[in-house]
Amino acid sequence: MPRGSAGRRVAAGRERLVRADVFTLFPQAFEWYLSQVHVRNAVALGHRFCLTNYRDHTPLSHVQVDDAPYGGGAGMVLRIDVVCAALEAVLPGDAARLKDGRRVVELTPKGRQLDDALAAELARQDLVLLCGRYEGIDERVTHLVSDRISIGPYVLSGGEVAAMAVLDAVMRKLPGVISNPDSVVSESHSAVLEGGAEYPHYTRPAEFRGWTVPDVLLSGDHGAVDRWRAAQVRKG
Ligand code: ADE
């Protein structure tokens, strides 16, 4: 999808349209993800996904974006002036005020861990995702963000994979993006399942290498199927 694509508005209904801006040093990392059918559905509905490369807006010479850490130590730190310049080039106004009208998120292993409830919260507003690389973003990014989010207790090479996880979890909450809305309402970790895992799914063949499907699922008795599924969810 082209950078800054506004998308084709097809059938937004009365739903709020979400704009998600991703700031990264590696916009090409998002190409495959943004070509997926549910993302294209979202764009067709009028939601927008805009990618910005910090390098395209750096005020520094030689497209510099990072610097050595004060106090010494390994690695490079993404500069706060570069982050602000990119934000203010794309979303006019004072970068520190952006969080007043939207969620501005730094992806960092030090953040609050992403879960279904947080994804649902994020889906209610426009979103700005700031991806760090190297040693991360200068700590003064805290003046810019409303949230610091981690996708798990491990360190990735950068925020891009985490940003895609956040985008994907959020996008599945937007009405009309997933063609079968029931699959979103009752999927694993959702409120409907009280945060638990979804029941197991099976499909044809009914038997493969002696591995069978529970008889109840082949019975045609929808009440029994519902009771079996509910019991599986309770078992976890
Ligand atoms: N950047 C590096 N590691 C990360 C993680 N676990 N979650 C979010 N952003 C990250």
XYZ file of N, CA and C and ligand atoms in Angstrom:
718
model
N 0.845 -1.201 0.000
C 0.000 0.000 0.000
C 0.876 1.246 0.000
N 0.552 2.240 -0.823
C 1.404 3.421 -0.859
C 1.418 4.131 0.488
N 2.545 4.741 0.807
C 2.659 5.489 2.046
C 1.594 6.570 2.118
N 0.992 6.722 3.275
C 0.030 7.790 3.450
C -1.261 7.581 2.678
N -1.468 6.343 2.203
C -2.670 6.080 1.416
C -3.926 6.408 2.205
N -4.840 7.115 1.569
C -6.062 7.497 2.258
C -7.080 6.376 2.206
N -6.893 5.439 1.283
C -7.832 4.327 1.194
C -9.101 4.719 0.463
N -9.827 3.705 -0.008
C -11.054 3.928 -0.765
C -12.215 3.680 0.180
N -13.047 4.683 0.338
C -14.149 4.538 1.286
C -15.310 3.850 0.604
N -15.653 2.662 1.084
C -16.697 1.900 0.414
C -17.989 1.892 1.216
N -17.921 1.481 2.455
C -19.155 1.300 3.224
C -18.851 1.460 4.702
N -18.644 2.685 5.103
C -18.245 2.887 6.488
C -19.421 2.820 7.447
N -20.642 2.933 6.950
C -21.796 2.948 7.833
C -21.665 4.103 8.808
N -22.101 3.869 10.061
C -21.973 4.941 11.045
C -20.791 4.716 11.954
N -19.952 3.753 11.603
C -18.810 3.426 12.464
C -17.749 4.507 12.367
N -17.032 4.682 13.475
C -15.897 5.612 13.474
C -14.790 5.055 12.600
N -14.182 5.912 11.812
C -13.047 5.466 11.001
C -11.768 5.750 11.756
N -10.870 4.801 11.724
C -9.624 4.925 12.485
C -8.473 5.223 11.536
N -7.606 6.119 11.971
C -6.361 6.359 11.246
C -5.222 5.841 12.121
N -4.400 4.976 11.552
C -3.237 4.465 12.284
C -1.975 4.911 11.555
N -1.127 5.641 12.259
C 0.162 6.083 11.712
C 1.277 5.274 12.345
N 2.150 4.738 11.512
C 3.295 3.993 12.038
C 4.560 4.739 11.655
N 5.413 5.013 12.634
C 6.700 5.665 12.400
C 7.790 4.629 12.606
N 8.661 4.508 11.613
C 9.630 3.420 11.610
C 10.836 3.795 10.754
N 11.928 3.120 10.969
C 13.079 3.250 10.061
C 12.984 2.216 8.941
N 12.025 1.293 9.055
C 11.917 0.197 8.082
C 10.484 0.029 7.580
N 9.964 1.027 6.843
C 8.576 0.917 6.366
C 8.363 -0.311 5.488
N 9.415 -0.755 4.800
C 9.255 -1.914 3.898
C 8.907 -3.180 4.681
N 9.207 -3.183 5.987
C 8.876 -4.358 6.809
C 7.365 -4.584 6.875
N 6.566 -3.547 6.580
C 5.103 -3.637 6.712
C 4.413 -4.031 5.414
N 5.185 -4.151 4.316
C 4.553 -4.331 3.003
C 3.676 -5.575 2.939
N 4.226 -6.713 3.351
C 3.449 -7.945 3.296
C 2.201 -7.818 4.165
N 2.398 -7.316 5.375
C 1.283 -7.234 6.317
C 0.143 -6.363 5.753
N 0.513 -5.215 5.207
C -0.516 -4.289 4.731
C -1.208 -4.788 3.453
N -0.646 -5.836 2.840
C -1.294 -6.381 1.645
C -2.298 -7.481 2.003
N -2.412 -7.814 3.283
C -3.316 -8.909 3.677
C -4.781 -8.506 3.526
N -5.635 -9.509 3.292
C -7.009 -9.208 2.896
C -7.765 -8.420 3.961
N -7.526 -8.711 5.247
C -8.314 -7.976 6.248
C -7.861 -6.529 6.357
N -6.582 -6.272 6.030
C -6.114 -4.876 6.029
C -6.734 -4.160 4.830
N -6.785 -4.867 3.704
C -7.400 -4.246 2.528
C -8.892 -4.009 2.761
N -9.533 -4.932 3.499
C -10.953 -4.707 3.881
C -11.081 -3.421 4.682
N -10.173 -3.253 5.631
C -10.234 -2.081 6.515
C -10.063 -0.805 5.696
N -9.132 -0.824 4.756
C -8.884 0.358 3.916
C -10.112 0.637 3.039
N -10.720 -0.451 2.523
C -11.915 -0.280 1.685
C -13.057 0.348 2.485
N -13.081 0.083 3.792
C -14.119 0.675 4.645
C -13.828 2.138 4.971
N -12.596 2.578 4.710
C -12.247 3.981 4.973
C -11.244 4.172 6.098
N -10.843 3.080 6.769
C -9.786 3.201 7.778
C -8.469 3.473 7.053
N -7.534 4.145 7.735
C -6.283 4.513 7.050
C -5.064 4.010 7.803
N -4.080 3.551 7.051
C -2.799 3.110 7.611
C -1.715 3.897 6.906
N -0.978 4.675 7.665
C 0.024 5.546 7.059
C 1.391 5.212 7.634
N 2.339 4.978 6.746
C 3.697 4.635 7.167
C 4.607 5.829 6.957
N 5.413 6.128 7.949
C 6.382 7.217 7.803
C 7.747 6.739 8.237
N 8.736 7.037 7.393
C 10.121 6.735 7.727
C 10.716 7.955 8.443
N 11.203 7.747 9.671
C 11.817 8.865 10.404
C 12.865 9.577 9.540
N 13.591 8.782 8.749
C 14.695 9.354 7.949
C 14.222 10.413 6.967
N 12.980 10.266 6.500
C 12.475 11.214 5.498
C 12.257 12.602 6.080
N 12.278 12.732 7.394
C 11.973 14.027 8.012
C 13.054 14.487 8.978
N 14.203 13.815 8.981
C 15.217 14.196 9.954
C 15.744 15.613 9.686
N 15.896 16.400 10.737
C 16.466 17.743 10.562
C 18.000 17.693 10.521
N 18.576 16.525 10.658
C 20.038 16.390 10.750
C 20.625 16.107 9.370
N 21.914 16.427 9.223
C 22.551 16.163 7.928
C 22.875 14.674 7.808
N 23.102 14.259 6.581
C 23.460 12.867 6.261
C 22.381 11.888 6.735
N 21.132 12.306 6.680
C 19.975 11.504 7.114
C 20.201 10.780 8.448
N 20.944 11.464 9.307
C 21.205 10.884 10.634
C 19.903 10.826 11.444
N 19.719 9.735 12.171
C 18.520 9.597 13.013
C 18.852 9.197 14.453
N 20.063 8.699 14.669
C 20.392 8.163 15.993
C 21.723 8.742 16.469
N 22.054 8.431 17.701
C 23.296 8.945 18.269
C 23.741 8.029 19.399
N 24.999 8.217 19.824
C 25.522 7.401 20.925
C 24.855 7.812 22.237
N 24.662 6.875 23.154
C 23.986 7.218 24.423
C 24.859 8.103 25.306
N 24.245 9.117 25.924
C 24.947 9.889 26.957
C 25.355 8.929 28.068
N 26.537 9.137 28.617
C 27.011 8.266 29.697
C 27.742 7.045 29.176
N 27.733 6.888 27.832
C 28.442 5.762 27.230
C 27.609 4.503 27.208
N 28.157 3.462 26.651
C 27.431 2.183 26.565
C 27.241 1.769 25.122
N 26.770 0.541 24.982
C 26.655 -0.054 23.646
C 25.457 0.512 22.901
N 25.550 0.456 21.580
C 24.390 0.730 20.739
C 24.129 2.201 20.505
N 23.109 2.431 19.709
C 22.727 3.778 19.319
C 21.285 4.008 19.764
N 20.967 5.288 19.987
C 19.634 5.645 20.482
C 18.954 6.536 19.445
N 17.717 6.236 19.126
C 16.950 7.066 18.182
C 16.704 8.433 18.827
N 17.041 9.513 18.108
C 17.005 10.858 18.707
C 15.581 11.391 18.837
N 15.347 12.102 19.939
C 14.008 12.630 20.195
C 13.653 13.762 19.220
N 14.693 14.558 18.799
C 14.391 15.635 17.844
C 13.961 15.056 16.494
N 14.519 13.898 16.154
C 14.150 13.241 14.888
C 12.721 12.711 14.976
N 12.384 12.113 16.104
C 11.025 11.574 16.289
C 10.005 12.714 16.220
N 10.314 13.832 16.911
C 9.387 14.979 16.903
C 9.238 15.551 15.502
N 10.345 15.652 14.779
C 10.291 16.223 13.422
C 9.398 15.364 12.529
N 9.528 14.045 12.637
C 8.702 13.154 11.804
C 7.232 13.288 12.183
N 6.954 13.296 13.487
C 5.557 13.410 13.939
C 4.941 14.714 13.439
N 5.701 15.822 13.601
C 5.134 17.138 13.271
C 5.025 17.355 11.765
N 5.817 16.601 10.984
C 5.713 16.713 9.522
C 4.427 16.054 9.026
N 4.019 15.001 9.722
C 2.885 14.203 9.229
C 1.583 14.592 9.927
N 1.688 14.909 11.218
C 0.503 15.229 12.019
C 0.720 16.625 12.597
N 0.297 17.654 11.888
C 0.654 19.018 12.250
C 0.275 19.377 13.680
N 1.098 20.266 14.272
C 0.896 20.701 15.649
C 2.059 20.244 16.500
N 1.960 20.590 17.785
C 3.013 20.248 18.736
C 2.969 18.737 18.997
N 4.078 18.064 18.772
C 4.100 16.595 18.925
C 3.666 16.169 20.330
N 3.950 17.003 21.326
C 3.613 16.639 22.707
C 2.109 16.718 22.967
N 1.361 17.367 22.048
C -0.094 17.478 22.228
C -0.861 16.396 21.460
N -0.164 15.642 20.623
C -0.857 14.650 19.787
C -1.645 13.660 20.629
N -1.098 13.334 21.789
C -1.731 12.317 22.633
C -3.045 12.812 23.234
N -3.343 14.106 23.098
C -4.623 14.610 23.612
C -5.802 14.028 22.823
N -5.592 13.788 21.530
C -6.732 13.351 20.714
C -6.624 11.927 20.215
N -5.587 11.238 20.569
C -5.375 9.881 20.036
C -4.453 9.113 20.973
N -4.282 7.814 20.710
C -3.317 7.031 21.488
C -1.986 7.084 20.765
N -0.972 7.565 21.446
C 0.380 7.608 20.891
C 1.192 6.569 21.655
N 1.644 5.547 20.930
C 2.189 4.346 21.560
C 3.658 4.167 21.197
N 4.484 3.992 22.196
C 5.850 3.538 21.931
C 5.873 2.021 22.105
N 6.383 1.299 21.114
C 6.558 -0.148 21.252
C 7.888 -0.377 21.963
N 7.829 -1.005 23.109
C 9.033 -1.208 23.905
C 8.854 -2.417 24.825
N 9.922 -3.183 25.028
C 9.778 -4.327 25.948
C 9.487 -3.876 27.379
N 9.664 -2.560 27.657
C 9.396 -2.052 29.011
C 7.928 -1.680 29.213
N 7.095 -1.889 28.176
C 5.725 -1.383 28.246
C 4.735 -2.330 28.894
N 3.476 -1.859 28.943
C 2.350 -2.687 29.415
C 2.110 -3.778 28.387
N 1.894 -4.988 28.866
C 1.758 -6.095 27.926
C 0.412 -6.040 27.191
N 0.479 -6.199 25.874
C -0.724 -6.189 25.045
C -1.634 -7.355 25.408
N -2.922 -7.062 25.588
C -3.914 -8.132 25.737
C -5.184 -7.700 24.995
N -6.183 -8.565 25.018
C -7.391 -8.312 24.233
C -8.093 -7.023 24.667
N -8.118 -6.766 25.975
C -8.805 -5.568 26.480
C -8.088 -4.308 26.006
N -6.760 -4.337 26.023
C -5.999 -3.168 25.557
C -6.229 -2.960 24.054
N -6.270 -4.051 23.286
C -6.526 -3.926 21.844
C -7.897 -3.279 21.609
N -8.885 -3.683 22.393
C -10.233 -3.115 22.241
C -10.230 -1.626 22.576
N -9.484 -1.258 23.618
C -9.364 0.161 23.999
C -8.726 0.969 22.869
N -7.650 0.425 22.307
C -6.908 1.153 21.271
C -7.753 1.342 20.017
N -8.681 0.401 19.781
C -9.495 0.451 18.558
C -10.502 1.599 18.589
N -10.638 2.278 19.729
C -11.647 3.337 19.842
C -11.138 4.702 19.391
N -9.816 4.808 19.164
C -9.250 6.116 18.817
C -8.270 5.980 17.667
N -7.872 7.149 17.114
C -6.767 7.108 16.162
C -5.511 6.695 16.921
N -4.571 6.142 16.149
C -3.419 5.491 16.762
C -2.133 5.968 16.096
N -1.124 6.224 16.919
C 0.219 6.504 16.400
C 1.145 5.481 17.042
N 1.873 4.741 16.217
C 2.788 3.723 16.736
C 4.217 4.143 16.433
N 5.024 4.243 17.477
C 6.419 4.647 17.312
C 7.314 3.423 17.496
N 7.999 3.042 16.412
C 8.897 1.886 16.473
C 10.317 2.373 16.736
N 10.966 1.752 17.701
C 12.377 2.033 17.935
C 13.226 0.956 17.292
N 14.494 1.217 17.191
C 15.491 0.216 16.735
C 16.706 0.391 17.614
N 17.698 -0.383 17.401
C 18.948 -0.252 18.159
C 18.632 -0.340 19.657
N 19.070 0.661 20.446
C 18.792 0.629 21.887
C 17.431 1.236 22.217
N 16.656 1.587 21.201
C 15.340 2.162 21.441
C 15.337 3.660 21.203
N 14.304 4.308 21.707
C 14.120 5.749 21.505
C 14.573 6.466 22.776
N 15.150 7.663 22.618
C 15.523 8.511 23.755
C 14.364 8.536 24.760
N 14.689 8.372 26.037
C 13.660 8.237 27.083
C 12.683 9.424 27.111
N 13.095 10.589 26.580
C 12.191 11.744 26.581
C 10.984 11.537 25.662
N 10.916 10.384 25.009
C 9.720 10.023 24.244
C 8.513 9.940 25.183
N 8.771 9.800 26.478
C 7.663 9.753 27.452
C 6.827 11.044 27.408
N 7.431 12.161 26.932
C 6.661 13.409 26.818
C 5.648 13.334 25.670
N 5.859 12.383 24.778
C 5.030 12.320 23.571
C 3.940 11.260 23.642
N 4.158 10.226 24.447
C 3.297 9.044 24.337
C 2.211 8.987 25.418
N 1.113 8.323 25.039
C 0.069 8.028 26.025
C 0.268 6.625 26.582
N 0.941 5.775 25.814
C 1.095 4.364 26.199
C 2.469 3.866 25.782
N 2.995 2.958 26.597
C 4.179 2.192 26.187
C 3.723 0.741 26.201
N 3.845 0.075 25.064
C 3.263 -1.270 24.951
C 4.329 -2.274 24.541
N 4.280 -3.427 25.209
C 5.146 -4.560 24.903
C 4.270 -5.686 24.391
N 4.795 -6.504 23.474
C 4.000 -7.679 23.061
C 4.437 -8.925 23.819
N 5.358 -8.782 24.739
C 5.743 -9.940 25.530
C 7.078 -9.710 26.216
N 7.379 -10.553 27.208
C 8.597 -10.359 28.006
C 9.836 -10.920 27.323
N 10.195 -10.316 26.203
C 11.411 -10.675 25.466
C 11.784 -9.455 24.650
N 13.037 -9.410 24.209
C 13.492 -8.231 23.472
C 13.596 -8.569 21.985
N 12.879 -7.796 21.166
C 12.959 -7.934 19.714
C 13.996 -6.951 19.182
N 14.358 -7.122 17.914
C 15.370 -6.236 17.334
C 14.842 -4.830 17.076
N 13.553 -4.683 17.113
C 12.957 -3.373 16.870
C 11.468 -3.451 17.119
N 10.784 -2.311 16.994
C 9.354 -2.282 17.311
C 8.450 -2.722 16.169
N 9.014 -3.029 14.987
C 8.160 -3.262 13.813
C 7.251 -4.484 13.984
N 7.820 -5.597 14.408
C 7.008 -6.815 14.580
C 5.938 -6.562 15.646
N 6.323 -5.863 16.701
C 5.365 -5.537 17.770
C 4.267 -4.620 17.240
N 4.638 -3.651 16.408
C 3.629 -2.729 15.850
C 2.631 -3.505 14.997
N 3.121 -4.485 14.236
C 2.198 -5.280 13.418
C 1.263 -6.109 14.299
N 1.782 -6.622 15.408
C 0.928 -7.385 16.328
C -0.164 -6.473 16.898
N 0.219 -5.266 17.285
C -0.766 -4.323 17.841
C -1.800 -3.969 16.767
N -1.303 -3.623 15.572
C -2.221 -3.247 14.482
C -3.208 -4.371 14.193
N -2.695 -5.590 14.152
C -3.547 -6.723 13.801
C -4.614 -6.955 14.863
N -4.194 -6.918 16.127
C -5.152 -7.142 17.219
C -6.204 -6.039 17.232
N -5.784 -4.806 16.937
C -6.712 -3.667 16.938
C -7.663 -3.767 15.745
N -7.091 -4.068 14.601
C -7.894 -4.067 13.393
C -9.023 -5.088 13.433
N -8.765 -6.220 14.080
C -9.806 -7.248 14.189
C -10.999 -6.765 15.007
N -10.790 -5.674 15.757
C -11.891 -5.108 16.560
C -12.729 -4.120 15.758
N -12.256 -3.703 14.580
C -12.989 -2.681 13.834
C -14.146 -3.330 13.077
N -15.361 -2.817 13.264
C -16.520 -3.434 12.625
C -16.335 -3.558 11.118
N -16.662 -4.745 10.590
C -16.642 -4.951 9.136
C -15.315 -5.436 8.591
N -14.261 -5.419 9.410
C -12.940 -5.793 8.898
C -12.830 -7.305 8.725
N -13.322 -8.051 9.709
C -13.342 -9.510 9.598
C -14.720 -9.887 9.050
N -14.726 -10.667 7.940
C -16.005 -10.869 7.251
C -17.044 -11.566 8.117
N -16.608 -12.493 9.010
C -17.581 -13.138 9.894
C -17.428 -12.564 11.302
N -18.299 -11.607 11.688
C -18.131 -10.937 12.968
C -18.164 -11.886 14.158
N -18.879 -13.032 14.033
C -18.948 -13.981 15.151
C -17.566 -14.496 15.523
N -16.694 -14.637 14.525
C -15.377 -15.196 14.813
C -14.566 -14.235 15.660
N -14.875 -12.938 15.624
C -14.141 -11.971 16.446
C -14.700 -11.937 17.858
N -16.053 -11.992 17.943
C -16.691 -11.874 19.255
C -16.273 -13.014 20.172
N -16.161 -14.227 19.627
C -15.936 -15.371 20.504
C -14.525 -15.943 20.388
N -13.577 -15.154 19.854
C -12.259 -15.761 19.705
C -11.491 -15.741 21.028
N -10.399 -16.464 21.047
C -9.633 -16.642 22.280
C -9.309 -15.311 22.942
N -9.366 -15.295 24.253
C -9.001 -14.162 25.102
C -9.991 -13.012 25.073
N -11.102 -13.151 24.318
C -12.080 -12.073 24.276
C -12.925 -12.101 25.552
N -13.651 -10.985 25.797
C -14.476 -10.884 27.004
C -15.533 -11.982 27.028
N -16.077 -12.337 25.848
C -17.119 -13.369 25.779
C -16.617 -14.678 26.387
N -15.370 -14.961 26.175
C -14.788 -16.193 26.727
C -14.110 -15.923 28.070
N -14.422 -14.783 28.637
C -13.867 -14.379 29.948
C -12.349 -14.509 29.958
N -11.737 -14.115 28.857
C -10.276 -14.105 28.793
C -9.662 -15.468 28.531
N -10.487 -16.504 28.415
C -9.952 -17.855 28.227
C -9.670 -18.169 26.763
N -9.183 -19.404 26.551
C -8.887 -19.831 25.188
C -10.165 -20.325 24.524
N -10.234 -20.168 23.223
C -11.397 -20.598 22.459
C -11.464 -22.128 22.425
N -12.680 -22.680 22.115
C -12.815 -24.131 21.984
C -12.030 -24.610 20.752
N -11.678 -25.908 20.706
C -10.916 -26.406 19.560
C -11.768 -26.529 18.297
N -11.126 -26.373 17.162
C -11.806 -26.492 15.867
C -11.312 -27.739 15.135
N -12.213 -28.378 14.396
C -11.864 -29.534 13.554
C -12.511 -29.340 12.190
N -11.928 -29.944 11.147
C -12.583 -29.976 9.833
C -12.289 -31.311 9.161
N -12.773 -31.522 7.945
C -12.583 -32.778 7.230
C -11.096 -33.094 7.035
N -10.672 -34.313 6.987
C -11.488 -35.522 7.100
C -11.829 -35.840 8.553
N -12.941 -36.564 8.738
C -13.388 -36.897 10.090
C -12.411 -37.852 10.771
N -11.665 -38.596 9.953
C -10.622 -39.450 10.535
C -9.394 -39.388 9.651
N -8.221 -39.223 10.259
C -6.968 -39.164 9.511
C -5.915 -39.867 10.347
N -5.292 -40.894 9.786
C -4.278 -41.695 10.483
C -4.764 -42.201 11.840
N -6.052 -42.462 11.912
C -6.621 -42.943 13.166
C -6.953 -41.811 14.143
N -6.650 -40.576 13.755
C -6.972 -39.432 14.624
C -8.393 -38.990 14.314
N -9.237 -39.018 15.329
C -10.660 -38.790 15.078
C -11.108 -37.417 15.584
N -12.331 -37.081 15.185
C -12.987 -35.844 15.602
C -13.997 -36.229 16.678
N -14.179 -35.420 17.743
C -15.190 -35.764 18.760
C -16.563 -36.035 18.113
N -17.196 -37.142 18.516
C -18.464 -37.561 17.914
C -19.513 -36.454 17.956
N -19.525 -35.685 19.038
C -20.568 -34.673 19.206
C -20.558 -33.675 18.053
N -19.378 -33.400 17.496
C -19.292 -32.407 16.416
C -19.871 -32.950 15.106
N -20.002 -34.269 15.028
C -20.557 -34.885 13.810
C -22.032 -35.230 13.995
N -22.567 -34.946 15.202
C -23.899 -35.431 15.561
C -25.027 -34.617 14.932
N -24.741 -33.372 14.530
C -25.806 -32.509 14.011
C -26.672 -31.929 15.114
N -26.358 -32.215 16.373
C -27.141 -31.710 17.518
C -26.489 -30.404 17.998
N -27.046 -29.268 17.535
C -26.404 -27.972 17.801
C -26.340 -27.625 19.275
N -27.389 -28.036 20.010
C -27.383 -27.796 21.459
C -26.231 -28.532 22.118
N -26.059 -29.801 21.720
C -24.970 -30.606 22.302
C -23.613 -30.030 21.917
N -23.520 -29.545 20.667
C -22.252 -28.935 20.214
C -21.946 -27.707 21.085
N -22.973 -26.851 21.307
C -22.758 -25.644 22.124
C -22.319 -26.019 23.531
N -22.976 -27.048 24.111
C -22.613 -27.445 25.482
C -21.188 -27.993 25.519
N -20.821 -28.758 24.508
C -19.459 -29.321 24.457
C -18.426 -28.203 24.345
N -18.734 -27.225 23.473
C -17.783 -26.113 23.287
C -17.638 -25.309 24.574
N -18.764 -25.048 25.241
C -18.705 -24.289 26.500
C -17.850 -25.036 27.521
N -18.012 -26.367 27.559
C -17.222 -27.168 28.515
C -15.735 -27.089 28.172
N -15.411 -27.082 26.870
C -13.993 -26.990 26.467
C -13.393 -25.665 26.909
N -14.183 -24.567 26.773
C -13.698 -23.247 27.168
C -13.436 -23.232 28.680
N -14.386 -23.831 29.445
C -14.203 -23.862 30.914
C -12.952 -24.651 31.289
N -12.712 -25.748 30.530
C -11.515 -26.583 30.825
C -10.226 -25.811 30.574
N -10.289 -24.873 29.564
C -9.134 -24.037 29.230
C -8.068 -24.758 28.438
N 10.720 -3.741 20.962
C 11.646 -4.638 21.295
N 11.125 -5.652 21.994
C 9.788 -5.392 22.120
C 8.709 -6.059 22.735
N 8.849 -7.201 23.385
N 7.494 -5.486 22.655
C 7.322 -4.311 22.017
N 8.313 -3.637 21.421
C 9.532 -4.168 21.455
